XYZ file of C-alpha atoms in Angstrom:
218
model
C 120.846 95.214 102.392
C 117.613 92.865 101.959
C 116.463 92.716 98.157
C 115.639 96.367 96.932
C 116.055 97.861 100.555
C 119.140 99.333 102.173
C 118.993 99.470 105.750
C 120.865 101.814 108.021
C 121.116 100.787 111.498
C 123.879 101.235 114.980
C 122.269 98.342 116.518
C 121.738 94.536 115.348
C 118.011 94.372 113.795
C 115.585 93.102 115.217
C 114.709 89.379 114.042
C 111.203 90.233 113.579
C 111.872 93.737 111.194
C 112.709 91.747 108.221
C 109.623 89.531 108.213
C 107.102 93.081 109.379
C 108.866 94.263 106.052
C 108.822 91.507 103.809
C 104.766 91.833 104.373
C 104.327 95.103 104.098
C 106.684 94.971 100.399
C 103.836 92.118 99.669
C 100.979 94.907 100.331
C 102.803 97.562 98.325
C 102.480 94.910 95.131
C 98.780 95.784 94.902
C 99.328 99.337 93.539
C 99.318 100.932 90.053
C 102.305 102.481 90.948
C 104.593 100.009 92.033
C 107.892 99.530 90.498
C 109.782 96.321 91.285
C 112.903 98.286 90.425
C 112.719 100.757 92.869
C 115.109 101.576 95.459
C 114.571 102.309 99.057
C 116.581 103.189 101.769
C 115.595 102.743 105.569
C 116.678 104.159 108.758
C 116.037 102.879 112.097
C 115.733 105.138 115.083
C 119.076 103.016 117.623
C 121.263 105.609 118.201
C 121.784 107.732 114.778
C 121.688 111.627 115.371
C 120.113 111.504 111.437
C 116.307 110.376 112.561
C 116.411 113.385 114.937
C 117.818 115.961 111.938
C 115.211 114.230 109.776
C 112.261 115.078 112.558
C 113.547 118.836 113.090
C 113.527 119.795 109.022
C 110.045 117.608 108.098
C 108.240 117.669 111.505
C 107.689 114.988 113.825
C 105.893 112.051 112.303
C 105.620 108.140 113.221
C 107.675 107.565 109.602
C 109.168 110.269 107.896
C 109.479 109.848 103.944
C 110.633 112.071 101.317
C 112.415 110.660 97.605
C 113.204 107.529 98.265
C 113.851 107.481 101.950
C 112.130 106.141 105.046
C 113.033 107.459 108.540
C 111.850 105.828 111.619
C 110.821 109.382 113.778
C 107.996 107.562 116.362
C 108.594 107.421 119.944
C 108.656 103.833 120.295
C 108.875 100.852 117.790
C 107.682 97.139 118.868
C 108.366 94.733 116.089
C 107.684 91.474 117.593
C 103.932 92.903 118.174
C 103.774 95.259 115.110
C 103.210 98.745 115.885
C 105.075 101.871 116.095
C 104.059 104.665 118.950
C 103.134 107.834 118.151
C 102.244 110.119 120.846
C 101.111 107.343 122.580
C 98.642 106.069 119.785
C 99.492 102.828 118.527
C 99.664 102.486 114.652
C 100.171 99.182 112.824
C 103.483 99.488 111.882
C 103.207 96.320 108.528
C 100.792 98.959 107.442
C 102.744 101.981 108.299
C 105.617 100.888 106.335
C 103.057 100.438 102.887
C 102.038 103.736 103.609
C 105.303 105.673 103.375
C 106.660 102.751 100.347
C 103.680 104.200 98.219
C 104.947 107.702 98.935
C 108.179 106.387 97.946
C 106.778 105.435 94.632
C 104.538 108.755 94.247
C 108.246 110.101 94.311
C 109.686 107.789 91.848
C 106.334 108.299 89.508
C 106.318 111.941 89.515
C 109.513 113.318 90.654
C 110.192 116.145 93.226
C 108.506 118.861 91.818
C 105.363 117.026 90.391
C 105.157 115.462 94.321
C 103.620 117.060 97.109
C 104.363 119.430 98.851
C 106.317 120.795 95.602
C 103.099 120.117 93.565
C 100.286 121.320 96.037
C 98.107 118.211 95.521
C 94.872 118.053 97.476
C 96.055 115.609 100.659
C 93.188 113.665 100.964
C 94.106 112.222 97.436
C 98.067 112.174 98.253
C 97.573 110.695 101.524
C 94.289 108.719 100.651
C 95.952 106.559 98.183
C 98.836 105.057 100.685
C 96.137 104.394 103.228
C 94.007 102.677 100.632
C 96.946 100.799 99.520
C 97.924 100.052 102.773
C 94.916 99.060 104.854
C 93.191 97.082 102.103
C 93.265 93.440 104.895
C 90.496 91.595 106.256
C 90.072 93.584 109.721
C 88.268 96.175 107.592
C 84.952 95.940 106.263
C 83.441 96.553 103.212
C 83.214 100.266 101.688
C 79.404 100.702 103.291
C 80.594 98.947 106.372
C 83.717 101.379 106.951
C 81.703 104.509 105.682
C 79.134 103.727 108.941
C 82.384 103.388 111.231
C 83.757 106.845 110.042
C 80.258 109.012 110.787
C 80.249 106.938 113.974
C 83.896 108.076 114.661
C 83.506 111.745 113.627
C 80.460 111.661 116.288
C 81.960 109.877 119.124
C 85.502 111.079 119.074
C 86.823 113.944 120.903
C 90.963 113.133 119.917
C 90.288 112.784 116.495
C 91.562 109.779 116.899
C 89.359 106.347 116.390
C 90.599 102.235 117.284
C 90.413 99.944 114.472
C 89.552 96.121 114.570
C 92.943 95.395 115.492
C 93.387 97.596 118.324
C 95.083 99.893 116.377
C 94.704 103.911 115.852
C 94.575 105.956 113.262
C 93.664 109.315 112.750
C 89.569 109.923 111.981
C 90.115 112.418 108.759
C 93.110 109.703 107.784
C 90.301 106.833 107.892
C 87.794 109.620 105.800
C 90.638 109.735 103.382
C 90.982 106.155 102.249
C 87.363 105.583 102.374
C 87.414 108.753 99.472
C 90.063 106.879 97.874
C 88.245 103.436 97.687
C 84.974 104.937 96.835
C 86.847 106.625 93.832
C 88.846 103.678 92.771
C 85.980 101.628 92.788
C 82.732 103.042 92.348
C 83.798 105.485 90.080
C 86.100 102.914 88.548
C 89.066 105.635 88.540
C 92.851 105.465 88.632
C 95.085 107.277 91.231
C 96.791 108.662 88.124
C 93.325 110.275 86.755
C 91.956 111.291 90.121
C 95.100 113.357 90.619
C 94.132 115.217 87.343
C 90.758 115.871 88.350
C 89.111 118.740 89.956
C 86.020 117.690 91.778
C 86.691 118.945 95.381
C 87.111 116.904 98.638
C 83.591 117.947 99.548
C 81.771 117.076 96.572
C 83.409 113.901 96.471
C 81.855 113.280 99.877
C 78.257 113.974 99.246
C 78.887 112.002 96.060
C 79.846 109.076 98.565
C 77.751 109.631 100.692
C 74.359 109.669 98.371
C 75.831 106.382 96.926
C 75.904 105.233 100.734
C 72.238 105.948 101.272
C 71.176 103.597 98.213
C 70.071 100.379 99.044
C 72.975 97.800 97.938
C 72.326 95.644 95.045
């Protein structure tokens, strides 16, 4: 048990887990949807037959999440050097671990059946808003900055896959997401809660983006 968290685990923990989650708790802080009363339970991938049950009924994922559950399902975890392996991309795993906390907290928000996939929200909104959350550090640039990297990504990349200034990965339409996200949040000075009760489409949020990207800066 550490604070809120259970952890589930065969083998001793790592020394350098608790710090990796201690940061990425400190990340989760920043978003409208954070509860410091919530509850979360973890499970590390040393030996439990439950990681592998979680990975055949969801589908394989670095982290699997669902209520208020986390499920380590990547093929390799490095704590010490923070990332998690997933099909031999490296993701930041600090970051990783805010991503699937804000899910956690969609859950708690909302409840099962107002939560995806129950609730059929658009996924660039469902999964925008933990990257946003997540990835909001000083290796990324500003909104205009990160827009340029994503056109140069979609261009160059034949994996879908692009490296980010820390020598992590992360998938290109993953990246497209937050940037939607931010762009929403603010420059259209919107809340998660009221873009998820909007209508404008994926695409029309893009050009909208995208002719606010063309502007000169003020």
């Amino acid at each position: 048990m550490s604070g809120n968290y259970t952890i589930y685990h065969n083998q001793p923990i790592d020394e350098h887990f608790l710090p990796r989650l201690e940061r990425s708790v400190s990340i989760v802080k920043g978003s409208e949807l954070y509860d410091p009363d919530i509850k979360i339970d973890i499970c590390l991938s040393d030996g439990s037959k439950y990681p592998g049950l979680i990975e055949k009924v969801l589908g394989r994922d670095a982290l699997a999440t669902f209520y208020n559950k986390i499920v380590f399902t990547g093929d390799e975890v490095n704590f010490e050097e923070n990332y998690i392996l997933f099909y031999g991309h490296k993701i930041n795993l600090e970051e990783m671990l805010a991503h699937v906390q804000v899910h956690c907290l969609e859950f708690k928000k909302y409840g099962l059946w107002k939560s995806n996939p129950i609730a059929g929200y658009p996924e660039w909104k469902w999964e925008g808003y933990p990257e946003y959350i997540a990835r909001q550090h000083a290796h990324f640039g500003d909104l205009r900055t990160d827009i340029n990297a994503l056109l140069k990504a979609e261009q160059d990349s034949d994996t879908g896959w692009m490296t980010l200034p820390d020598s992590t990965e992360t998938l290109a339409h993953y990246f497209r997401y937050r940037l939607l996200i931010q762009y929403c949040l603010e420059i259209k000075k919107m809340t998660f809660v009221s873009l998820l009760q909007d209508t404008t489409s994926e695409e029309t949020v893009r050009l909208q983006m995208m002719d606010w990207y063309a502007k000169p800066s003020d």
